[in-house]
PDB file of N, CA and C in Angstrom:
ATOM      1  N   UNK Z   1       0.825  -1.197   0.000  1.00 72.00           N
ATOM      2  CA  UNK Z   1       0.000   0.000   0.000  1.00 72.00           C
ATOM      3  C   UNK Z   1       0.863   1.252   0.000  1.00 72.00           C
ATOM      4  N   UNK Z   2       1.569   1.365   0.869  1.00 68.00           N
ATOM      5  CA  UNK Z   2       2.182   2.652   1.075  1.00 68.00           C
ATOM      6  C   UNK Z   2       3.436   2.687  -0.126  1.00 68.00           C
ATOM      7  N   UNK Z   3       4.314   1.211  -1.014  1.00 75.00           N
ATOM      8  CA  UNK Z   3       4.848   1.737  -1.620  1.00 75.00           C
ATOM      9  C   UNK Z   3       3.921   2.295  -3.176  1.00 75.00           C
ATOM     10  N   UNK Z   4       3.092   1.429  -2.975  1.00 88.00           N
ATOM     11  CA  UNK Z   4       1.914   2.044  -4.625  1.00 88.00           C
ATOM     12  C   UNK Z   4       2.026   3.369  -4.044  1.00 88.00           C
ATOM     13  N   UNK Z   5       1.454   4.055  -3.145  1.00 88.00           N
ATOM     14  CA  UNK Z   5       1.389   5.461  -2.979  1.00 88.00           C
ATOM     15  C   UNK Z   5       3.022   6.255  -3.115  1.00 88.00           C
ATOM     16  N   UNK Z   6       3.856   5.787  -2.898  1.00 87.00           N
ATOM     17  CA  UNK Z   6       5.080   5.780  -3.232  1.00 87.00           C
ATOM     18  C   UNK Z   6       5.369   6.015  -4.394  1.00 87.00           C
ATOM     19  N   UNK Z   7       5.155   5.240  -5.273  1.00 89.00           N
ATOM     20  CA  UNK Z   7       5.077   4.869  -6.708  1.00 89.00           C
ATOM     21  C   UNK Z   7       4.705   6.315  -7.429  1.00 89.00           C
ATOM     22  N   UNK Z   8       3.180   5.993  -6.964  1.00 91.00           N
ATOM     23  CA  UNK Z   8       2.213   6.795  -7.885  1.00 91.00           C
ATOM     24  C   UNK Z   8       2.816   8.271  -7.793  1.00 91.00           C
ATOM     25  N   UNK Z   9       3.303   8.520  -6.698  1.00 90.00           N
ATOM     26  CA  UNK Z   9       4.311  10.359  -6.347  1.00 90.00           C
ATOM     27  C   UNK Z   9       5.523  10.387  -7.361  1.00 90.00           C
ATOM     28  N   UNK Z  10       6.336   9.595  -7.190  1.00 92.00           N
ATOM     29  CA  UNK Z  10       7.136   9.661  -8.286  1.00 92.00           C
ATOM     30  C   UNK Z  10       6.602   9.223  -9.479  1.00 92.00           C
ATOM     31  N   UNK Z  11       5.247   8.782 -10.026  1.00 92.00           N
ATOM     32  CA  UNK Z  11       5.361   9.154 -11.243  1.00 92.00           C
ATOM     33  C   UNK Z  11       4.890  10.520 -11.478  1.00 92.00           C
ATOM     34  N   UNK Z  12       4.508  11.029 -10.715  1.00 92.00           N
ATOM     35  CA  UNK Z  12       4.016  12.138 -11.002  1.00 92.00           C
ATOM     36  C   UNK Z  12       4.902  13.335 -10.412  1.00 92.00           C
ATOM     37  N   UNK Z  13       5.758  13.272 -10.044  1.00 94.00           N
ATOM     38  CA  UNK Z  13       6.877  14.247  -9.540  1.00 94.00           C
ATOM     39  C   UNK Z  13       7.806  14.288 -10.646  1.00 94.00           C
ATOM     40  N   UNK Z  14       8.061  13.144 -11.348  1.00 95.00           N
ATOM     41  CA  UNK Z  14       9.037  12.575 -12.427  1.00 95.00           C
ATOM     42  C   UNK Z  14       8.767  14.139 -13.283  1.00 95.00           C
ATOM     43  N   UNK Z  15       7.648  14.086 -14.077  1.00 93.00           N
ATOM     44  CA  UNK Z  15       7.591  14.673 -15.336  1.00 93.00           C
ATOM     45  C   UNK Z  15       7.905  16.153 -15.019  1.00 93.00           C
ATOM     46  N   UNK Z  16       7.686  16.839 -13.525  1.00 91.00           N
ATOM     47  CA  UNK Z  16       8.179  18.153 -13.108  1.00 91.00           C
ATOM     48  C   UNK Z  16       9.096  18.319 -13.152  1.00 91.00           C
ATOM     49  N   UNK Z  17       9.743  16.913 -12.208  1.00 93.00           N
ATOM     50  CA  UNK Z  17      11.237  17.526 -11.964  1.00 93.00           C
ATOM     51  C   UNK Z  17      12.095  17.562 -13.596  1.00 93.00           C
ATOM     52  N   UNK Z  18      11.744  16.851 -14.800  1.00 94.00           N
ATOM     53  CA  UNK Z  18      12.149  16.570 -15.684  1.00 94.00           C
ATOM     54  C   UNK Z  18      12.080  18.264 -16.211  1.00 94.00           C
ATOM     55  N   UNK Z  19      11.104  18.727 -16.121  1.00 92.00           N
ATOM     56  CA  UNK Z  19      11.194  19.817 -16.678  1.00 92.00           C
ATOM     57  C   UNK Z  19      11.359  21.251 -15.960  1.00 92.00           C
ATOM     58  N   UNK Z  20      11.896  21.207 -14.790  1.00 92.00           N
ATOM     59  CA  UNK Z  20      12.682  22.083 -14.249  1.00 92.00           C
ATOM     60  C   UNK Z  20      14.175  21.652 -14.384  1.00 92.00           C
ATOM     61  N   UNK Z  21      14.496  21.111 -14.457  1.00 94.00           N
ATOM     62  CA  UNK Z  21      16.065  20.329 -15.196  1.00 94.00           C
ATOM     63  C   UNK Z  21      16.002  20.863 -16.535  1.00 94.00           C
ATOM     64  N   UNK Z  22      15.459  20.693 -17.149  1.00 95.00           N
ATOM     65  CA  UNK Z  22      15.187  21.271 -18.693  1.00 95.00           C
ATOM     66  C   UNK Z  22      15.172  23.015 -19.104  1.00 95.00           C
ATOM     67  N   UNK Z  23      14.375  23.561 -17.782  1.00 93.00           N
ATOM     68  CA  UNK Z  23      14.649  24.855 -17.632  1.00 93.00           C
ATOM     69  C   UNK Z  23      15.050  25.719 -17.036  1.00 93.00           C
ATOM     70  N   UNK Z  24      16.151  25.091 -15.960  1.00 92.00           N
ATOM     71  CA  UNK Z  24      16.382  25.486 -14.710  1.00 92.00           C
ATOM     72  C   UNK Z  24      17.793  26.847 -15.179  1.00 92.00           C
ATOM     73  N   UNK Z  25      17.899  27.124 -16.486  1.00 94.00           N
ATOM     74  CA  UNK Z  25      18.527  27.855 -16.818  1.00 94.00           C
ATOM     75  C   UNK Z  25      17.903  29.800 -17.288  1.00 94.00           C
ATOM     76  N   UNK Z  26      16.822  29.388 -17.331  1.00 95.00           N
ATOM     77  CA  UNK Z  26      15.984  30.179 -18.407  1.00 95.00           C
ATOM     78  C   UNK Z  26      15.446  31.180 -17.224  1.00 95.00           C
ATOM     79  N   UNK Z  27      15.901  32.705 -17.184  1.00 95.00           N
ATOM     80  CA  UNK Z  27      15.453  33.911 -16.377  1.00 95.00           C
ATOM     81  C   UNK Z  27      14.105  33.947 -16.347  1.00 95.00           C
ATOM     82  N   UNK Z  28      12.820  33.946 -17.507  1.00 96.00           N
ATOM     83  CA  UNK Z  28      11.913  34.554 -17.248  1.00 96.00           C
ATOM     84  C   UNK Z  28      11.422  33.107 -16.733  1.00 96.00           C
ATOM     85  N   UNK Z  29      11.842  31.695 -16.464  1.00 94.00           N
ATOM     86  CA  UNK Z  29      11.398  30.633 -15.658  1.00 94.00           C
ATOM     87  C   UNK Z  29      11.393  30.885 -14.381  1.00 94.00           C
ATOM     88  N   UNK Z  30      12.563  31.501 -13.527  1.00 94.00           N
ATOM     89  CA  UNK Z  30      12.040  32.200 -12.664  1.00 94.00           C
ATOM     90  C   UNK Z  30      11.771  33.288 -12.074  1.00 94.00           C
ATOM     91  N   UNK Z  31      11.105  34.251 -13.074  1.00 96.00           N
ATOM     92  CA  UNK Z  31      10.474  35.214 -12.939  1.00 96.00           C
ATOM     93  C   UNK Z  31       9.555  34.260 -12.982  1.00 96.00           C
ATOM     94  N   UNK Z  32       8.610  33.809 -13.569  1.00 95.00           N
ATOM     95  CA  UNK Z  32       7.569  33.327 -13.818  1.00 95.00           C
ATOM     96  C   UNK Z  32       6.862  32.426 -12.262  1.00 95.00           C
ATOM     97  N   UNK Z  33       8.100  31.998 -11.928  1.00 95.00           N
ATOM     98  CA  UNK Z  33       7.804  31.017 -10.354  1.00 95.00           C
ATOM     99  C   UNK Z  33       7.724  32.120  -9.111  1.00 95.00           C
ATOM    100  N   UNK Z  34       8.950  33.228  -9.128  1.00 97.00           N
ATOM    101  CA  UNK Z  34       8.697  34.225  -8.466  1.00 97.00           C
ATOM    102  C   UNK Z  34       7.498  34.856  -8.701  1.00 97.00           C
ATOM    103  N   UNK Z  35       7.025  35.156  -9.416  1.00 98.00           N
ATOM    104  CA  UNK Z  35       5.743  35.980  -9.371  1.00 98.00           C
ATOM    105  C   UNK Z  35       4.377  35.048  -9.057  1.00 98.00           C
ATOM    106  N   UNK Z  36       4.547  33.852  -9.228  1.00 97.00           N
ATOM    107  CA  UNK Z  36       3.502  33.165  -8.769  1.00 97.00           C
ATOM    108  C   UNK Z  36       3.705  32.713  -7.342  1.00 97.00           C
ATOM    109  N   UNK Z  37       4.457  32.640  -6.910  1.00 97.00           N
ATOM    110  CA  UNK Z  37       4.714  32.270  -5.139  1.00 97.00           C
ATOM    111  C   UNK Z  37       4.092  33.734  -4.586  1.00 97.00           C
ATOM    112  N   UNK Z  38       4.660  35.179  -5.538  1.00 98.00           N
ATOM    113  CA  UNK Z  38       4.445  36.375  -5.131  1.00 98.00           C
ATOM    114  C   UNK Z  38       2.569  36.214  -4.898  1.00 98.00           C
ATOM    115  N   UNK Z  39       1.992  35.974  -6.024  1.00 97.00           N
ATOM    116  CA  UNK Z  39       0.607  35.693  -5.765  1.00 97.00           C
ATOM    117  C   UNK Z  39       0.096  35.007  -4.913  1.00 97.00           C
ATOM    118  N   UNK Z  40       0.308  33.777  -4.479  1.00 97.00           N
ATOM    119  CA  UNK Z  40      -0.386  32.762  -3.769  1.00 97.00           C
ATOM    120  C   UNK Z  40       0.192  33.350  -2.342  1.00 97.00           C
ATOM    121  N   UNK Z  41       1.267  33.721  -1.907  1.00 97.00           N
ATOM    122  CA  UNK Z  41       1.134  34.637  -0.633  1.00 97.00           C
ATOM    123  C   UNK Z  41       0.506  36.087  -0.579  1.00 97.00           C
ATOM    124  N   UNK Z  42       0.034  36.720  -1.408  1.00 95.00           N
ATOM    125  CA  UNK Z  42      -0.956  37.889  -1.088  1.00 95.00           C
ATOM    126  C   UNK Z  42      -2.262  37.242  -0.999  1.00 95.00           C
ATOM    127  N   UNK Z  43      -2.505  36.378  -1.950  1.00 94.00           N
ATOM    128  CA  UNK Z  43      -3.906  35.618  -1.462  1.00 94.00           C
ATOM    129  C   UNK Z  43      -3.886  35.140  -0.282  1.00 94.00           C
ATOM    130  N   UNK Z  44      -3.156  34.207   0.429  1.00 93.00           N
ATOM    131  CA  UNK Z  44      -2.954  33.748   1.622  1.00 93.00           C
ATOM    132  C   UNK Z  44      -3.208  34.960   2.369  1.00 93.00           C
ATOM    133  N   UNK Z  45      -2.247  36.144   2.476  1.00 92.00           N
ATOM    134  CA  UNK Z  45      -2.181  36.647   3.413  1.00 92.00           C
ATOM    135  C   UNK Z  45      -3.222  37.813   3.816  1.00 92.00           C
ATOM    136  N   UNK Z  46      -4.069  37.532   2.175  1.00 90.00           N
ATOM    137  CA  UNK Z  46      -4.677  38.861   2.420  1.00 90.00           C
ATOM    138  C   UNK Z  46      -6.737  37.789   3.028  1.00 90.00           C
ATOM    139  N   UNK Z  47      -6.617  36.858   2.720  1.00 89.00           N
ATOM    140  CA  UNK Z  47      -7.724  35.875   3.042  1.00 89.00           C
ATOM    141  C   UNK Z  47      -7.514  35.732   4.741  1.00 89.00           C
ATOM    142  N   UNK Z  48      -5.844  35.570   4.987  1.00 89.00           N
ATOM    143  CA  UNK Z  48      -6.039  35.465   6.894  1.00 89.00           C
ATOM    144  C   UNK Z  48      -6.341  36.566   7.620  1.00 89.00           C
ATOM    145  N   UNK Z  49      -6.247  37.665   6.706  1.00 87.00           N
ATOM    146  CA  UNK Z  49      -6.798  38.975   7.526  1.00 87.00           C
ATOM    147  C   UNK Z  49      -7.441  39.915   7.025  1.00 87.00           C
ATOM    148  N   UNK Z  50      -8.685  39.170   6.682  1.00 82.00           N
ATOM    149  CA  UNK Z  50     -10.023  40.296   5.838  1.00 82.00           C
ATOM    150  C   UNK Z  50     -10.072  41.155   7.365  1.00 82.00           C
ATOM    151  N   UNK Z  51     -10.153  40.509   8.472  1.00 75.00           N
ATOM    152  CA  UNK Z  51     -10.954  41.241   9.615  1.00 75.00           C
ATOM    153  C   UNK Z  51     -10.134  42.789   9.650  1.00 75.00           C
ATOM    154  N   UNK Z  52      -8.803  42.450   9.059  1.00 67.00           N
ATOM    155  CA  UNK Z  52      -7.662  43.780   9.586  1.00 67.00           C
ATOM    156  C   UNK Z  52      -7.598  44.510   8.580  1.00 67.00           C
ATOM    157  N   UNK Z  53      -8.984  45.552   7.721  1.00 62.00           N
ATOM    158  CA  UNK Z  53      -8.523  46.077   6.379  1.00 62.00           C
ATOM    159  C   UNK Z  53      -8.312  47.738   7.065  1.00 62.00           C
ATOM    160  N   UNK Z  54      -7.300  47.826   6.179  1.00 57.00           N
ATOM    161  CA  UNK Z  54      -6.920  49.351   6.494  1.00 57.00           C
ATOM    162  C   UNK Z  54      -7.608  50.604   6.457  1.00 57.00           C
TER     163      UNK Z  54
END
């Protein structure tokens, strides 16, 4: 059980990591990751504190 679940992560981790290896050279690749981490923490941060609007 737990190695099928094992399994099934690396197949599906496989094809990412394959292609951050592939582009792990390329500037606007991470611009592109920076600005999306940039997003998903203003959403986060701005959803944990509707109560605190300025």
């Amino acid at each position: 059980m737990i190695l099928n679940v094992l399994d099934t992560l690396q197949e599906w981790i496989e094809p990412f990591r394959d292609f951050i290896f592939r582009h792990h050279d390329n500037p606007f690749f991470w611009v592109a990751i920076i600005l999306i981490a940039l997003a998903l923490f203003f959403l986060g941060y701005s959803a944990l504190h509707k109560d605190n609007q300025i």
